[in-house]
């Protein structure tokens, strides 16, 4: 709900995709504009934890899901220094 509200307020217009090197940079720029330390984020596919770590730096809490045990282990290693990440070894359709 908060993302939709802020997106509709024109936040997306502040992101310049032409200055980004790839789609991840575009999305990270956009998320940095709309998230703050009051935001609770969900990373529905934790993978290797790169996005989880990024979100943890700008959000109050991140809940990361993945069905792969290896992905959860990788994300756990990437987030070992963070105290605002919860890892869930289950499908995001179980949210």
Coordinates of N, CA and C in Angstrom, one line a residue:
X1 N 0.8 -1.2 0.0 CA 0.0 0.0 0.0 C 0.9 1.3 0.0
X2 N 1.9 1.3 0.8 CA 2.8 2.5 0.9 C 3.5 2.7 -0.4
X3 N 3.9 1.6 -1.1 CA 4.6 1.8 -2.4 C 3.7 2.4 -3.4
X4 N 2.4 1.9 -3.5 CA 1.5 2.4 -4.4 C 1.2 3.9 -4.2
X5 N 1.0 4.2 -2.9 CA 0.7 5.6 -2.6 C 1.8 6.5 -3.0
X6 N 3.0 6.2 -2.6 CA 4.2 7.0 -3.0 C 4.4 7.0 -4.5
X7 N 4.3 5.9 -5.1 CA 4.5 5.8 -6.6 C 3.5 6.8 -7.3
X8 N 2.2 6.7 -6.8 CA 1.2 7.6 -7.5 C 1.5 9.0 -7.2
X9 N 2.2 9.3 -6.2 CA 2.5 10.7 -5.9 C 3.7 11.3 -6.7
X10 N 4.2 10.4 -7.6 CA 5.2 10.9 -8.6 C 6.7 10.6 -8.2
X11 N 6.9 9.8 -7.2 CA 8.3 9.4 -6.8 C 9.0 8.7 -8.0
X12 N 8.3 7.9 -8.7 CA 9.0 7.2 -9.8 C 9.6 8.1 -10.8
X13 N 9.0 9.3 -10.9 CA 9.5 10.3 -11.9 C 10.9 10.8 -11.5
X14 N 11.3 10.6 -10.3 CA 12.7 11.1 -9.9 C 13.8 10.2 -10.3
X15 N 13.5 9.0 -10.7 CA 14.5 8.0 -11.1 C 14.7 8.1 -12.6
X16 N 16.0 8.3 -12.9 CA 16.4 8.4 -14.3 C 17.0 7.1 -14.8
X17 N 16.2 6.3 -15.5 CA 16.7 5.0 -16.0 C 17.8 5.1 -17.0
X18 N 18.0 6.2 -17.6 CA 19.0 6.4 -18.6 C 20.4 6.5 -17.9
X19 N 20.5 6.8 -16.6 CA 21.7 6.9 -15.9 C 22.1 5.6 -15.2
X20 N 21.2 4.7 -15.2 CA 21.5 3.4 -14.6 C 22.2 2.4 -15.5
X21 N 23.0 1.5 -15.0 CA 23.7 0.6 -15.8 C 22.9 -0.7 -16.1
X22 N 21.9 -1.0 -15.2 CA 21.1 -2.1 -15.4 C 19.8 -2.0 -14.7
X23 N 18.9 -2.9 -14.9 CA 17.5 -2.8 -14.3 C 17.6 -2.8 -12.8
X24 N 18.6 -3.5 -12.2 CA 18.7 -3.6 -10.7 C 19.0 -2.2 -10.2
X25 N 19.8 -1.4 -10.9 CA 20.1 -0.1 -10.4 C 18.9 0.8 -10.5
X26 N 18.1 0.6 -11.5 CA 16.8 1.4 -11.6 C 15.9 1.1 -10.5
X27 N 15.7 -0.2 -10.2 CA 14.8 -0.6 -9.1 C 15.4 -0.1 -7.7
X28 N 16.7 -0.3 -7.5 CA 17.3 0.2 -6.3 C 17.1 1.7 -6.1
X29 N 17.3 2.5 -7.2 CA 17.1 3.9 -7.1 C 15.7 4.2 -6.7
X30 N 14.7 3.5 -7.3 CA 13.3 3.7 -7.0 C 13.0 3.4 -5.6
X31 N 13.5 2.2 -5.2 CA 13.2 1.8 -3.8 C 13.8 2.8 -2.8
X32 N 15.0 3.3 -3.1 CA 15.7 4.2 -2.2 C 14.8 5.5 -2.0
X33 N 14.1 5.8 -3.1 CA 13.2 7.0 -3.0 C 12.0 6.8 -2.2
X34 N 11.4 5.6 -2.2 CA 10.1 5.3 -1.6 C 10.2 4.6 -0.2
X35 N 11.3 4.0 0.1 CA 11.5 3.3 1.4 C 12.2 4.2 2.4
X36 N 11.9 4.0 3.6 CA 12.7 4.6 4.7 C 12.7 3.7 5.9
X37 N 13.3 4.2 7.0 CA 13.5 3.4 8.2 C 12.1 3.0 8.9
X38 N 11.0 3.4 8.3 CA 9.7 2.9 8.9 C 9.1 1.8 8.0
X39 N 9.8 1.5 6.9 CA 9.3 0.5 5.9 C 9.7 -0.9 6.3
X40 N 8.7 -1.8 6.2 CA 8.9 -3.2 6.3 C 8.8 -3.8 4.9
X41 N 9.9 -4.4 4.4 CA 10.0 -4.9 3.0 C 10.0 -6.4 3.0
X42 N 9.5 -6.9 1.9 CA 9.5 -8.3 1.6 C 10.3 -8.6 0.4
X43 N 11.3 -9.5 0.5 CA 12.1 -9.9 -0.6 C 11.6 -11.4 -0.9
X44 N 10.8 -11.5 -1.9 CA 10.1 -12.7 -2.2 C 10.9 -13.8 -2.7
X45 N 12.1 -13.5 -3.2 CA 13.1 -14.4 -3.8 C 14.5 -14.0 -3.3
X46 N 14.9 -14.5 -2.2 CA 16.1 -14.1 -1.5 C 17.4 -14.3 -2.4
X47 N 17.4 -15.4 -3.1 CA 18.6 -15.7 -3.9 C 19.9 -15.7 -3.1
X48 N 20.8 -14.9 -3.5 CA 22.1 -14.8 -2.9 C 22.1 -13.7 -1.8
X49 N 21.0 -13.0 -1.7 CA 20.9 -12.0 -0.6 C 21.3 -10.5 -1.0
X50 N 21.6 -10.3 -2.2 CA 22.1 -8.9 -2.6 C 21.0 -7.9 -2.4
X51 N 19.7 -8.2 -2.9 CA 18.6 -7.3 -2.7 C 18.2 -7.2 -1.2
X52 N 18.3 -8.3 -0.5 CA 18.0 -8.4 0.9 C 18.9 -7.4 1.7
X53 N 20.2 -7.5 1.4 CA 21.1 -6.6 2.1 C 20.8 -5.1 1.7
X54 N 20.6 -4.9 0.4 CA 20.2 -3.5 0.0 C 19.0 -3.0 0.8
X55 N 17.9 -3.8 0.8 CA 16.7 -3.4 1.5 C 17.0 -3.2 3.0
X56 N 17.8 -4.0 3.6 CA 18.1 -3.9 5.0 C 18.7 -2.6 5.4
X57 N 19.5 -2.0 4.4 CA 20.1 -0.8 4.6 C 19.2 0.4 4.6
X58 N 18.0 0.3 4.0 CA 17.1 1.4 3.8 C 15.8 1.2 4.5
X59 N 15.5 0.0 5.0 CA 14.2 -0.3 5.6 C 14.4 -0.7 7.1
X60 N 13.3 -0.6 7.8 CA 13.3 -1.0 9.3 C 13.5 -2.5 9.4
X61 N 12.8 -3.2 8.5 CA 12.9 -4.7 8.6 C 12.7 -5.3 7.2
X62 N 13.4 -6.4 7.0 CA 13.2 -7.1 5.7 C 12.9 -8.6 6.0
X63 N 11.8 -9.1 5.4 CA 11.5 -10.5 5.5 C 11.8 -11.1 4.1
X64 N 12.7 -12.0 4.1 CA 13.2 -12.6 2.8 C 12.7 -14.1 2.8
X65 N 12.1 -14.5 1.6 CA 11.6 -15.8 1.4 C 12.4 -16.5 0.3
X66 N 12.6 -17.8 0.4 CA 13.1 -18.6 -0.7 C 12.9 -20.0 -0.4
X67 N 12.5 -20.8 -1.5 CA 12.3 -22.2 -1.3 C 13.6 -23.0 -1.3
X68 N 14.6 -22.4 -1.8 CA 15.9 -23.1 -1.9 C 16.7 -23.0 -0.6
X69 N 17.1 -24.1 -0.1 CA 17.9 -24.1 1.1 C 19.3 -23.4 0.9
X70 N 19.8 -23.6 -0.3 CA 21.1 -23.0 -0.6 C 20.9 -21.4 -0.7
X71 N 19.8 -21.0 -1.2 CA 19.6 -19.5 -1.3 C 19.5 -19.0 0.1
X72 N 18.8 -19.6 1.0 CA 18.7 -19.2 2.4 C 20.0 -19.2 3.1
X73 N 20.8 -20.2 2.8 CA 22.2 -20.2 3.4 C 23.0 -19.1 2.9
X74 N 23.0 -18.8 1.6 CA 23.7 -17.7 0.9 C 23.3 -16.4 1.5
X75 N 22.0 -16.2 1.6 CA 21.4 -14.9 2.1 C 21.8 -14.7 3.6
X76 N 21.8 -15.8 4.3 CA 22.1 -15.8 5.8 C 23.6 -15.3 5.9
X77 N 24.5 -15.8 5.1 CA 25.9 -15.4 5.1 C 26.0 -13.9 4.8
X78 N 25.3 -13.5 3.7 CA 25.3 -12.1 3.3 C 24.8 -11.1 4.4
X79 N 23.9 -11.6 5.2 CA 23.2 -10.8 6.2 C 23.6 -11.0 7.6
X80 N 24.7 -11.7 7.8 CA 25.1 -12.1 9.1 C 25.4 -10.9 10.0
X81 N 25.8 -9.8 9.4 CA 26.1 -8.6 10.2 C 24.8 -7.7 10.4
X82 N 23.7 -8.1 9.9 CA 22.5 -7.3 10.0 C 21.5 -7.9 11.1
X83 N 20.8 -7.0 11.8 CA 19.9 -7.5 12.8 C 18.4 -7.2 12.4
X84 N 18.2 -6.7 11.2 CA 16.8 -6.4 10.8 C 16.3 -7.3 9.6
X85 N 16.8 -8.5 9.5 CA 16.5 -9.4 8.5 C 15.9 -10.7 9.1
X86 N 14.8 -11.1 8.6 CA 14.2 -12.4 8.9 C 14.2 -13.3 7.7
X87 N 14.7 -14.5 7.8 CA 14.8 -15.4 6.6 C 13.7 -16.5 6.8
X88 N 13.0 -16.7 5.7 CA 12.0 -17.7 5.7 C 12.3 -18.8 4.6
X89 N 12.5 -20.0 5.0 CA 12.8 -21.1 4.1 C 11.5 -21.7 3.7
X90 N 10.8 -20.9 2.8 CA 9.5 -21.4 2.3 C 9.1 -20.5 1.1
X91 N 8.1 -21.0 0.4 CA 7.7 -20.2 -0.8 C 7.0 -18.9 -0.4
X92 N 7.2 -17.9 -1.2 CA 6.6 -16.6 -1.0 C 5.1 -16.7 -1.1
X93 N 4.6 -17.8 -1.7 CA 3.1 -17.9 -1.8 C 2.5 -18.4 -0.4
X94 N 3.4 -18.6 0.6 CA 3.0 -18.9 1.9 C 2.9 -17.7 2.8
X95 N 3.1 -16.5 2.3 CA 3.1 -15.3 3.1 C 1.7 -15.1 3.7

